[in-house]
Coordinates of C-alpha atoms in Angstrom, one line a residue:
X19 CA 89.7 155.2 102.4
X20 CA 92.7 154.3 104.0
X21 CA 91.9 150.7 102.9
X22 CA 91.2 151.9 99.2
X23 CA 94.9 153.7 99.3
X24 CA 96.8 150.2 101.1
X25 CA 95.2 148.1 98.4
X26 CA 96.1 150.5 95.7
X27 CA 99.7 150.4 96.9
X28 CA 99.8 146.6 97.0
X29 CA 98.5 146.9 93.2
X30 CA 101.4 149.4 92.4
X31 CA 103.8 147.6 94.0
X32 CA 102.5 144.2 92.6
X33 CA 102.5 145.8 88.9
X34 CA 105.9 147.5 89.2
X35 CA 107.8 144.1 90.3
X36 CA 105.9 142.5 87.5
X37 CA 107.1 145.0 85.1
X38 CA 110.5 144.5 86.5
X39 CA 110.8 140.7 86.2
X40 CA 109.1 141.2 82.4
X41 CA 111.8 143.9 81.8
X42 CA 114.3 141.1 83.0
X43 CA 113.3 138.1 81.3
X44 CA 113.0 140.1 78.2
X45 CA 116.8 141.4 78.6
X46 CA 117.8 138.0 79.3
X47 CA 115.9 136.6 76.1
X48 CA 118.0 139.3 74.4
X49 CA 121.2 138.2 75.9
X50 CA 120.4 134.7 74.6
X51 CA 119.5 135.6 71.5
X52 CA 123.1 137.7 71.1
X53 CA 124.6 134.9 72.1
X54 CA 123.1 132.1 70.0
X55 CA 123.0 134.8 67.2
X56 CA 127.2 134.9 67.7
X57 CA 127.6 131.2 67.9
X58 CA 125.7 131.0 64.6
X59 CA 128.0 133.1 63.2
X60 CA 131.1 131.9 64.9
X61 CA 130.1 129.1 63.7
X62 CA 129.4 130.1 59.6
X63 CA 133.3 132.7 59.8
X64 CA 134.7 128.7 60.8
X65 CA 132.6 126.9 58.0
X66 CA 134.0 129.7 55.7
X67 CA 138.1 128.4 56.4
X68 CA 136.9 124.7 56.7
X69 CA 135.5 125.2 52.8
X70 CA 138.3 127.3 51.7
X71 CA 140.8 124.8 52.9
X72 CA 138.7 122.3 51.2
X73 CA 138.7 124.4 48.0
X74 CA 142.1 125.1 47.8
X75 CA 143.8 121.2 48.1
X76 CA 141.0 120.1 46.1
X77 CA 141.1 123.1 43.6
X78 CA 143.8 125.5 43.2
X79 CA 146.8 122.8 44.5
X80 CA 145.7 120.3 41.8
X81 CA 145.7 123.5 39.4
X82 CA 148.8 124.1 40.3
X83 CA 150.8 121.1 40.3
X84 CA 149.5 120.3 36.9
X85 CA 151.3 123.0 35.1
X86 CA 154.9 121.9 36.9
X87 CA 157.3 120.1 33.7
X88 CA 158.3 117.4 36.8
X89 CA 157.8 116.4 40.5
X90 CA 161.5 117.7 41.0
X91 CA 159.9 121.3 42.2
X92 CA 158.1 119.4 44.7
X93 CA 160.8 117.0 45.8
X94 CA 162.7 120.0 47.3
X95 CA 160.5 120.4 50.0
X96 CA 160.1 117.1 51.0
X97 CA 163.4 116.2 51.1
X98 CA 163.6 119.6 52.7
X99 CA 161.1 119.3 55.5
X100 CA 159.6 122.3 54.8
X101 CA 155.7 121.1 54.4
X102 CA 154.3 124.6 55.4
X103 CA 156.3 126.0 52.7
X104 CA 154.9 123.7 50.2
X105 CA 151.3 125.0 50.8
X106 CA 152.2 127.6 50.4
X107 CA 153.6 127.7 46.7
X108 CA 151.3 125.5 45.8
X109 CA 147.6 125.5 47.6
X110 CA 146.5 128.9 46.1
X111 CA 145.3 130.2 43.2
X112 CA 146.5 133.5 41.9
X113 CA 143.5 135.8 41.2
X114 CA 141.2 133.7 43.5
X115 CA 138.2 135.9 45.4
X116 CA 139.0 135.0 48.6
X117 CA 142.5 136.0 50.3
X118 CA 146.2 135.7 49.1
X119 CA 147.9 132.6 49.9
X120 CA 149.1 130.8 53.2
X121 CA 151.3 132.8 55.4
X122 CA 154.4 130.3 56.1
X123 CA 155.3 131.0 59.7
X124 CA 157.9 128.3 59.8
X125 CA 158.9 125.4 58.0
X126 CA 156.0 122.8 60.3
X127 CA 153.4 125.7 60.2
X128 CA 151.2 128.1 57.8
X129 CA 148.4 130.7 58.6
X130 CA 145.5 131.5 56.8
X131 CA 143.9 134.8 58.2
X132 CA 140.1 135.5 56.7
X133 CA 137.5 138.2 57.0
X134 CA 133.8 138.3 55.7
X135 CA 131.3 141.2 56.8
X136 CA 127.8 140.0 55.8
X137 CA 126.3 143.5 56.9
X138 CA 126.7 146.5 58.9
X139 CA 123.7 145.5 60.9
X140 CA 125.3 142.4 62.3
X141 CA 128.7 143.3 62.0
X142 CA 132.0 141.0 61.0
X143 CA 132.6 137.5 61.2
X144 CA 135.9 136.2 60.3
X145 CA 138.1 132.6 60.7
X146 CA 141.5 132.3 61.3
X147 CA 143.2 128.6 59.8
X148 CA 146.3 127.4 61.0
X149 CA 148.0 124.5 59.2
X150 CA 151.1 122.2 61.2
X151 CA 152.6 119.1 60.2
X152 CA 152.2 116.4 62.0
X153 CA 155.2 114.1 60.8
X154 CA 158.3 114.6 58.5
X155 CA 157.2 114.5 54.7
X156 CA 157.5 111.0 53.6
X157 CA 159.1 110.2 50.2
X158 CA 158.9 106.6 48.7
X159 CA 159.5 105.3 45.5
X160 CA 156.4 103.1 43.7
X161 CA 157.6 101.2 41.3
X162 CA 160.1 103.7 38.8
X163 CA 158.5 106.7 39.9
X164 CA 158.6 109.0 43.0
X165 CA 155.8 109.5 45.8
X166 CA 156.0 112.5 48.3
X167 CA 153.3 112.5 51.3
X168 CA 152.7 115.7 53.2
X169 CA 150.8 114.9 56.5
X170 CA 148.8 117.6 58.3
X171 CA 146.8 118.7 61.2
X172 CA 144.4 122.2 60.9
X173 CA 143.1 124.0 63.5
X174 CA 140.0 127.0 62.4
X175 CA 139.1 129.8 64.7
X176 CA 136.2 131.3 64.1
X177 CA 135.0 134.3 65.5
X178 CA 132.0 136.6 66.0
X179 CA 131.5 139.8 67.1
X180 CA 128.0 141.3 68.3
X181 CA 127.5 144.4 71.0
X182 CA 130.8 144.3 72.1
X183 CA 130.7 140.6 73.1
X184 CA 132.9 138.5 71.0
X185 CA 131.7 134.5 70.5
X186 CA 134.7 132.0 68.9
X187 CA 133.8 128.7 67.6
X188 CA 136.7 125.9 66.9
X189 CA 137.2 123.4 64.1
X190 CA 140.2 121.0 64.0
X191 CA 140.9 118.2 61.9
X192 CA 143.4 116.5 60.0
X193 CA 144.3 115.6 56.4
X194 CA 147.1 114.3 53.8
X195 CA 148.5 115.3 50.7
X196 CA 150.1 112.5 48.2
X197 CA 151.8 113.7 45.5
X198 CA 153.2 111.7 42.6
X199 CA 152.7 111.6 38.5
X200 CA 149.5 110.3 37.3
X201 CA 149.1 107.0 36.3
X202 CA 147.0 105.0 34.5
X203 CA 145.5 102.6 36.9
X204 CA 143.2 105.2 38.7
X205 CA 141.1 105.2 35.6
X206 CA 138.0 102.6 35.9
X207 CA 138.1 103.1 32.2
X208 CA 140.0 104.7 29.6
X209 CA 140.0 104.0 25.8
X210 CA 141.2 105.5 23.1
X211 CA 138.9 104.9 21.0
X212 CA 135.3 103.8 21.7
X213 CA 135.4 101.0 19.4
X214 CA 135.7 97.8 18.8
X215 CA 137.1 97.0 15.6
X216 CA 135.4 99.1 13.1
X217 CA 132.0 99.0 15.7
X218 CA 130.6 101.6 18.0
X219 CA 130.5 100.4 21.5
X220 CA 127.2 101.6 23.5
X221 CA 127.2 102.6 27.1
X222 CA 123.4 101.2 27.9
X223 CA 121.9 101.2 31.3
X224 CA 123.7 97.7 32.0
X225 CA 126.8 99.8 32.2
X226 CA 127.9 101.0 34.9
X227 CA 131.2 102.5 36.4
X228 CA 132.0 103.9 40.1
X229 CA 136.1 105.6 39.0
X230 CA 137.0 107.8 36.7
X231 CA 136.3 107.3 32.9
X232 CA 138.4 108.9 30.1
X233 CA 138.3 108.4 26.2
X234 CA 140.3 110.0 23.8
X235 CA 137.9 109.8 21.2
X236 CA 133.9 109.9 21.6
X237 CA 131.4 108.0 24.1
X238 CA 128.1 106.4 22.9
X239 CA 125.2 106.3 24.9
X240 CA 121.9 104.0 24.4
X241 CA 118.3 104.5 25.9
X242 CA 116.3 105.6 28.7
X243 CA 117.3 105.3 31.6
X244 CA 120.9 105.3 30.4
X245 CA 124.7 104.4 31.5
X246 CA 125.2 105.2 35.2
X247 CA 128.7 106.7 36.1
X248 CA 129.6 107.9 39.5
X249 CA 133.0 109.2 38.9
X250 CA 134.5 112.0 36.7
X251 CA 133.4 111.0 32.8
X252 CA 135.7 113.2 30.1
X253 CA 136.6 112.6 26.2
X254 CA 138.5 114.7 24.2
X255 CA 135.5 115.2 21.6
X256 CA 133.3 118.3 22.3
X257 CA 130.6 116.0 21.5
X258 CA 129.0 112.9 22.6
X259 CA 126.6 110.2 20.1
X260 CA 123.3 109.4 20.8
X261 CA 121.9 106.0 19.6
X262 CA 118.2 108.5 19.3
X263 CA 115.9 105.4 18.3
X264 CA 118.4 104.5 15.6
X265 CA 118.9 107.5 13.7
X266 CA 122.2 108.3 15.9
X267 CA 123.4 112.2 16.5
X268 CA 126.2 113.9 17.8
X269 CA 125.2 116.6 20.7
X270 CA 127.7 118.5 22.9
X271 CA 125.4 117.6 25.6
X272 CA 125.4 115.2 28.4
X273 CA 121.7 114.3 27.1
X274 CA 119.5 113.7 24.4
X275 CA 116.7 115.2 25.8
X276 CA 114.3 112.4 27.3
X277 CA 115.5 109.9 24.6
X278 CA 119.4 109.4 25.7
X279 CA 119.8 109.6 29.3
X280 CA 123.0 108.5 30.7
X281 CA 124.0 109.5 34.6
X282 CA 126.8 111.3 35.3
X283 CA 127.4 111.5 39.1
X284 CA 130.9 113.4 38.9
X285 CA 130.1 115.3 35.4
X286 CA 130.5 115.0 32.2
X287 CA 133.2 116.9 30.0
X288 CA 134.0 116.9 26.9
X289 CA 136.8 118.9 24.8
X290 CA 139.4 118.4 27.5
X291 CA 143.0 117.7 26.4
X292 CA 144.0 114.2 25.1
X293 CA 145.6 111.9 26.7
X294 CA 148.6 109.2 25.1
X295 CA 149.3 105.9 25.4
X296 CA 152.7 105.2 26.5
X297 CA 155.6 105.5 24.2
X298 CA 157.2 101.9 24.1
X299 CA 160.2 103.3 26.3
X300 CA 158.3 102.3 29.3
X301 CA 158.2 98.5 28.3
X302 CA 161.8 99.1 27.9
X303 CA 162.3 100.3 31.8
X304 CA 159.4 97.4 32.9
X305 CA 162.4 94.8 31.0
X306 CA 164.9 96.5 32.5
X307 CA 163.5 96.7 35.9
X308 CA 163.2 93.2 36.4
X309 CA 166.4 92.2 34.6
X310 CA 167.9 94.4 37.8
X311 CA 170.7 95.8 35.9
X312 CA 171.6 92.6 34.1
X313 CA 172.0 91.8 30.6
X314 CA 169.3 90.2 28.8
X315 CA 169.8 86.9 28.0
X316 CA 169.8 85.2 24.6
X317 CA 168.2 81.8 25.8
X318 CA 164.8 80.9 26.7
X319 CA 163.8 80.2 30.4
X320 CA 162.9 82.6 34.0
X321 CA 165.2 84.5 35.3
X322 CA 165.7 86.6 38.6
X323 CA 167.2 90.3 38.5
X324 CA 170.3 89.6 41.0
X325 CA 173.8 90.5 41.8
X326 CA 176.2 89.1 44.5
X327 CA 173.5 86.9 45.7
X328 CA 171.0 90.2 46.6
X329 CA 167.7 90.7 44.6
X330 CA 168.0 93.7 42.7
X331 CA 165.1 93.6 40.4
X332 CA 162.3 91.5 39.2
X333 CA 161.4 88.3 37.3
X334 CA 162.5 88.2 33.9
X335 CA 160.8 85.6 31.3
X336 CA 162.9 85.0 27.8
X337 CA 160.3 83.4 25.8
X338 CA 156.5 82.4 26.0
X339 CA 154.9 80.7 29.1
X340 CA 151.8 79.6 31.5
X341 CA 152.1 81.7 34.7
X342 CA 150.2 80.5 38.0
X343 CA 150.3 82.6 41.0
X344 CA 150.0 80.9 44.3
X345 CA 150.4 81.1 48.0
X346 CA 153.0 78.6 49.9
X347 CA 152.4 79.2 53.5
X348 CA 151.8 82.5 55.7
X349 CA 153.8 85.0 54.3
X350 CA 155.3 83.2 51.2
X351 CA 153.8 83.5 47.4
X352 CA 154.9 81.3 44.9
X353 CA 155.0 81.4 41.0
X354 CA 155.2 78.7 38.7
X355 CA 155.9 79.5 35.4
X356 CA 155.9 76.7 32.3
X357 CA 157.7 77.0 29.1
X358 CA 158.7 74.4 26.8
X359 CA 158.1 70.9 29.2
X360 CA 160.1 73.0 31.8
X361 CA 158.7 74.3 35.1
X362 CA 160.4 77.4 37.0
X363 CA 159.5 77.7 40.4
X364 CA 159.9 81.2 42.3
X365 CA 159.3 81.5 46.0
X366 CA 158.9 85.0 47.7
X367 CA 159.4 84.6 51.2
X368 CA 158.0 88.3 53.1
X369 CA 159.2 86.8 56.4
X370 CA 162.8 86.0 55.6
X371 CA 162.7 88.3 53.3
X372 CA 164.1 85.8 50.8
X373 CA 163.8 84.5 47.3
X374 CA 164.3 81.2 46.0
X375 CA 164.5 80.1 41.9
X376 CA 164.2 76.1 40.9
X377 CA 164.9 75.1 37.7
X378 CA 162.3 71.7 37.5
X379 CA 163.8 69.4 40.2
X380 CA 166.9 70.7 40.5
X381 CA 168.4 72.5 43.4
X382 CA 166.8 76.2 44.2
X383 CA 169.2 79.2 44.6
X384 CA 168.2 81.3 47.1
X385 CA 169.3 85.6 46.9
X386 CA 168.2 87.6 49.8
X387 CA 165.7 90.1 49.3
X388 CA 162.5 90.5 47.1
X389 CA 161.7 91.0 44.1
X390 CA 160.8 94.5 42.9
X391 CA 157.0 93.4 41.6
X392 CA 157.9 93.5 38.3
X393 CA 157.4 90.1 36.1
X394 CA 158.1 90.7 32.6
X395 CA 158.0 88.0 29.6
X396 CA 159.3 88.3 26.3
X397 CA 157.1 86.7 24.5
X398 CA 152.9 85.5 24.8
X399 CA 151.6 84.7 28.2
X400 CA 149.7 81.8 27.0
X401 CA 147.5 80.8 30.7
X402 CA 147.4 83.4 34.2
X403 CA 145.5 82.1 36.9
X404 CA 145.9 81.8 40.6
X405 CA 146.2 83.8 44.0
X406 CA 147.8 87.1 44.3
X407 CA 149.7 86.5 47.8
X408 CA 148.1 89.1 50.2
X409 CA 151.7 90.9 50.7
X410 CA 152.3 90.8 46.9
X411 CA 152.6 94.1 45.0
X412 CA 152.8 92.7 41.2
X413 CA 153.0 93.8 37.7
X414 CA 152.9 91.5 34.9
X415 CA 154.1 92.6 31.3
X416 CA 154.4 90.9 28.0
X417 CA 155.0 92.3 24.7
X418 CA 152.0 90.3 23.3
X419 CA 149.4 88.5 24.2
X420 CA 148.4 87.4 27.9
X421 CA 145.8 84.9 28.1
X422 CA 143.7 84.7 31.7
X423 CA 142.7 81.1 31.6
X424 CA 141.1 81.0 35.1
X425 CA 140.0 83.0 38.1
X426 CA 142.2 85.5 39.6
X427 CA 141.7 86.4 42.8
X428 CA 143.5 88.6 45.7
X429 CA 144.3 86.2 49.1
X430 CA 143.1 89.3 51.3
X431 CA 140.1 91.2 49.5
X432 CA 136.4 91.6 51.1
X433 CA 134.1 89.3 49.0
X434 CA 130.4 89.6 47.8
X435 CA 128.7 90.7 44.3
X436 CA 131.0 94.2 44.6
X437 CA 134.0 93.0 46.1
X438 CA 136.8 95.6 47.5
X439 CA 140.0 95.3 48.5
X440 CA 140.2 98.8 50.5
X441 CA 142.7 98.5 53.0
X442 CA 144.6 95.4 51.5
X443 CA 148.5 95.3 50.1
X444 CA 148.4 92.7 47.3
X445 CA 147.7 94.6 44.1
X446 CA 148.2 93.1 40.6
X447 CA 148.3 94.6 37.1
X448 CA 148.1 93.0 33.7
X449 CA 149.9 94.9 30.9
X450 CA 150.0 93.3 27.1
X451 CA 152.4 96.1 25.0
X452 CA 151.5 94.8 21.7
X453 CA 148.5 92.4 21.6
X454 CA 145.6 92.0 24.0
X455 CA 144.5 90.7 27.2
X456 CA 142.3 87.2 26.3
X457 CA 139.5 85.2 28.0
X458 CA 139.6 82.2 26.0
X459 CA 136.8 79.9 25.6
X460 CA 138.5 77.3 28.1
X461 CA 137.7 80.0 30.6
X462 CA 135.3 79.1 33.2
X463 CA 131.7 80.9 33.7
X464 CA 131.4 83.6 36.3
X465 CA 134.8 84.5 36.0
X466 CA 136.7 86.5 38.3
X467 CA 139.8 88.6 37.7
X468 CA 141.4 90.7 40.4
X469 CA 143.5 93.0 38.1
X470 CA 143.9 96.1 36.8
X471 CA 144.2 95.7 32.7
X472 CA 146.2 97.7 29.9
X473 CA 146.7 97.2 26.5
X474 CA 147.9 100.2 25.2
X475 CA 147.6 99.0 21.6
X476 CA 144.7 96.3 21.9
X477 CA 142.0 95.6 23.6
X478 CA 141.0 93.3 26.8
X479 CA 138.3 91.0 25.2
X480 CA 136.5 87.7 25.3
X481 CA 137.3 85.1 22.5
X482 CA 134.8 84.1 20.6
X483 CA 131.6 86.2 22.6
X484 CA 129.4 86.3 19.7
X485 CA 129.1 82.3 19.7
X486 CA 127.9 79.6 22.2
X487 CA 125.6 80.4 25.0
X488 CA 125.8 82.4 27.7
X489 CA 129.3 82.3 29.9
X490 CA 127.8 84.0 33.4
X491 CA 129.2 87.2 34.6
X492 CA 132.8 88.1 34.5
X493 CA 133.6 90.1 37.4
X494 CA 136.4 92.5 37.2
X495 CA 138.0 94.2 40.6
X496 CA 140.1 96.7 38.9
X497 CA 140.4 99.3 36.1
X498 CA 140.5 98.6 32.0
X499 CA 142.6 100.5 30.1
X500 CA 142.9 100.2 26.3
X501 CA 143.4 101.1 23.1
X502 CA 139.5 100.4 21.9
X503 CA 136.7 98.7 24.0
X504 CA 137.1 94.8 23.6
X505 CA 133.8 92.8 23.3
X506 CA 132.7 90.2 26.2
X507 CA 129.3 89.7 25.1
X508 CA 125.9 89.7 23.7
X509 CA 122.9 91.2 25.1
X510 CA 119.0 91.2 24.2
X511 CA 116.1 92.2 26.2
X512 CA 116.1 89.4 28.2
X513 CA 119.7 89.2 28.9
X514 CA 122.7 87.8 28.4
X515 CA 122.8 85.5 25.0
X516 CA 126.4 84.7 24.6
X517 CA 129.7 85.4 25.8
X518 CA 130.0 87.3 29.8
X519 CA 127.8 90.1 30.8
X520 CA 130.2 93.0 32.8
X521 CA 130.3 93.4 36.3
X522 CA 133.6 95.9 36.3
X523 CA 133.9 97.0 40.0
X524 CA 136.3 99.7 39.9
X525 CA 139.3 99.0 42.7
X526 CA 138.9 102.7 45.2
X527 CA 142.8 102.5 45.8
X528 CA 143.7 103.6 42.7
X529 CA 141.6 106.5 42.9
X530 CA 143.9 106.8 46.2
X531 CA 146.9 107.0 45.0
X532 CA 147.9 103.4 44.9
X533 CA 149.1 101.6 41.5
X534 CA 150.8 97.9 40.6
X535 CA 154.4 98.3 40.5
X536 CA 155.9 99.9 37.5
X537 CA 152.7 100.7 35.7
X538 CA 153.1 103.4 33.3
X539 CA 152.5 107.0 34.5
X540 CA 150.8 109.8 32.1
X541 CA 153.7 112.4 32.9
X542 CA 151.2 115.0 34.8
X543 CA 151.9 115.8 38.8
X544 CA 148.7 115.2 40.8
X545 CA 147.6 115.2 43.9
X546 CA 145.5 113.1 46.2
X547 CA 143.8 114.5 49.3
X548 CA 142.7 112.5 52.0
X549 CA 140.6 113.3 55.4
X550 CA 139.9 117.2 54.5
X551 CA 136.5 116.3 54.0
X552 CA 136.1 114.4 57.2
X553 CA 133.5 115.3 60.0
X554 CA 135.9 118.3 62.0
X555 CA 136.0 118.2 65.9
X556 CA 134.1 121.5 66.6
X557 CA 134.3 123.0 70.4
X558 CA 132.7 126.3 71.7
X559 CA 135.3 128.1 73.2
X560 CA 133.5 131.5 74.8

């Protein structure tokens, strides 16, 4: 018996410490689950700044800036140093769901405070954003116009609160914010018409485009599978045409059912507000920006904008010429213009930071300083070819016709059948004011142009594409804006029959904020955003 009782209490005692150590591990599952449960959440109130950081510079401060008559509103603080206070005029959008806009603590630093409950049950979670600048605001002029850059680091607390234990998950990061007027040259394409002529121009699936695409008038699209756009598409029309096996139809639709099917990677939309094409007072600042405050001359030949020795604008050509763009040594791009049995030969040194002009043979006159990037002729540019010096930042305007007569290619870009040049300075536009840009026939196949084109009243087109045979491919590393949609080529089937098939790769820069020299603006204050949607450094703090 007293056996039975010892073996009972063993038993007891056995059970109760198992109990005990269930009881335990049980409590200690629920303590982890708490805490993973507060993490998670921690972790969603800090996803909930991170996105409406990222909805406000990418949203509301585009909104925003659109609707100011000038930059001037912005300029004040920039020149002010007051970065914080510029988010906080400008990165929020009255009437939004989610809080009131930043709290400006000082001039370097704005708060953004935010609470979300998603129940009773599980109580609050909430984030806490804190914007500083990390430099002084940097304003630099491009060209004629003004560029402000607002650089920024964020910090996001996120916090979680679950049986009186209280969880906090970090996010920090940093971004920029350039402002500056729109311009034309972020557009991959813009036309304001799609036509050519009195013809409909076809987007068919051997089109395809990676920027932004804009016309003013209304977009064609041919067969299944259709177009492909990656960027933003918009026209002003509220409708678009389908080819619809030849009996063609207008649709406000980005489809005709199975039988149209372009791709639109950034959206389609149509009805938004159109867009003009510079008034002719621009190519009257392009003249006078390279003429540098000079008078224009009455005889034919190059000249440099200069006073007392210094370089104070641009290249100024009186009269037609054949342009060709070259490199001289490291550092040093040359340009050799022909006109009339005379040669001009300018040399841009970046290293002495000098600039030489020689008339033929004669004896060069050297004016320190560089030129501003503008080139401007007064007449036809009747060849462009050559190498875009890799410091070179160059626009090139005529009032009529330019003609590219040969490759042009940047001396720093990364190569291959969609070249890039991210991360490079030479940058070169093209701009004919009242005739087109021209491949002629002399032009060799598989022709490549590093450029970004306008003809605000023509067209950029091949000569003669409907004839011959097949030219290759002409390869484009740029944008194309113009007035209607110049030919390059014919297509059947098979391929290409005549003329150049497209390979337009859209330049990402431009999308960036960059532009050639002087190229015309559209009057509207944008914004670009960079970093903000980078990976965030994230760190469990308790």
């Amino acid at each position: 018996m007293l056996l039975t009782l010892g073996l009972m209490t063993l038993l007891g005692l056995g059970s109760m410490l198992a109990i005990d150590r269930t009881v335990g591990e049980i409590k200690s599952a629920g303590n982890q689950l708490r805490d993973k449960r507060g993490f998670f959440r921690a972790e969603g109130g800090a996803a909930i700044c991170l996105r409406e950081l990222r909805n406000r510079l990418q949203t509301a401060l585009p909104a925003q800036l659109a609707a100011l008559p000038s930059i001037d509103a912005v300029t004040s603080y920039a020149t002010g140093n007051d970065p914080a206070g510029f988010l906080a005029q400008y990165a929020y959008q009255p009437g939004s769901s989610f809080g009131g806009a930043f709290i400006r603590d000082s001039a370097t630093r704005a708060r953004l405070p935010l609470t979300y409950t998603a129940s009773a049950a599980s109580g609050p979670y909430a984030c806490t954003l804190t914007v500083d600048s990390r430099d002084v605001p940097e304003t630099r002029k491009a060209g004629d116009s003004i560029q402000h850059l607002f650089r920024y680091n964020y910090a996001i607390d996120g916090t979680a609160t679950d049986e009186d234990v209280t969880r906090r998950v970090g996010l920090q990061g940093s971004f920029s914010v350039l402002v500056q007027y729109d311009n034309f040259a972020r557009y991959a394409l813009f036309t304001n018409q799609q036509m050519s002529g009195r013809s409909r121009i076809w987007f068919t699936n051997q089109t395809t485009f990676s920027g932004p695409v804009h016309t003013n008038g209304e977009f064609n699209f041919f067969g299944n599978p259709g177009a492909a756009f990656t960027g933003r598409v918009t026209s002003v029309s509220t409708t678009a045409r389908y080819y619809n096996n030849g009996v063609n139809l207008s649709l406000d639709a980005d489809r005709n059912g199975n039988v149209d099917v372009p791709a639109f990677g950034g959206g389609f939309s149509r009805g938004v507000a159109n867009i003009p094409m510079p008034a002719t007072t621009t190519a009257d600042r392009q003249r006078e920006a390279a003429l540098g405050g000079t008078s224009t001359p009455e005889l034919a030949g190059v000249y440099l904008g200069t006073a007392g020795g210094v370089m104070t604008g641009g290249i100024y050509v009186k009269g037609n010429a054949t342009i060709s763009l070259g490199v001289a040594g490291p550092g040093v791009a040359r340009y050799t213009i022909a006109q009339n049995g005379t040669t001009w030969t300018v040399t841009v040194n970046y290293v002495s930071s000098q600039t030489t002009l020689q008339q033929g043979s004669g004896s060069a006159m050297t004016y320190g300083g560089l030129p501003n990037g503008m080139l401007y002729v007064d007449g036809v540019v009747n060849g462009l070819a050559g190498t875009v010096q890799r410091d070179t930042e160059l626009t090139i305007a005529a009032t009529s016709d330019i003609m590219v007569t040969d490759h042009i290619m940047y001396e720093n870009y990364t190569p291959g059948p969609s070249p890039s040049a991210e991360g490079a300075a030479n940058v070169l536009g093209l701009l004919s004011w009242r005739g087109n840009v021209r491949i002629p026939t002399t032009a060799p196949n598989d022709i490549t142009i590093h450029a970004t084109v306008m003809t605000p009243t023509g067209e950029f087109k091949v000569d003669s594409y409907s004839t011959g045979s097949s030219r290759g491919t002409a390869t484009i590393l740029g944008g194309v804006i113009e007035n209607t949609y110049g030919p390059f080529g014919t297509l059947s089937s098979s391929g290409s029959l005549t003329g150049y098939q497209r390979n337009f790769i859209y330049d990402s820069r431009m999308g960036q904020g960059k532009s050639p020299p002087f190229f015309p603006t559209i009057g509207k204050v944008v914004s670009t955003v960079s970093g903000v949607d980078d990976r965030p450094n994230w760190q469990q703090t308790n």
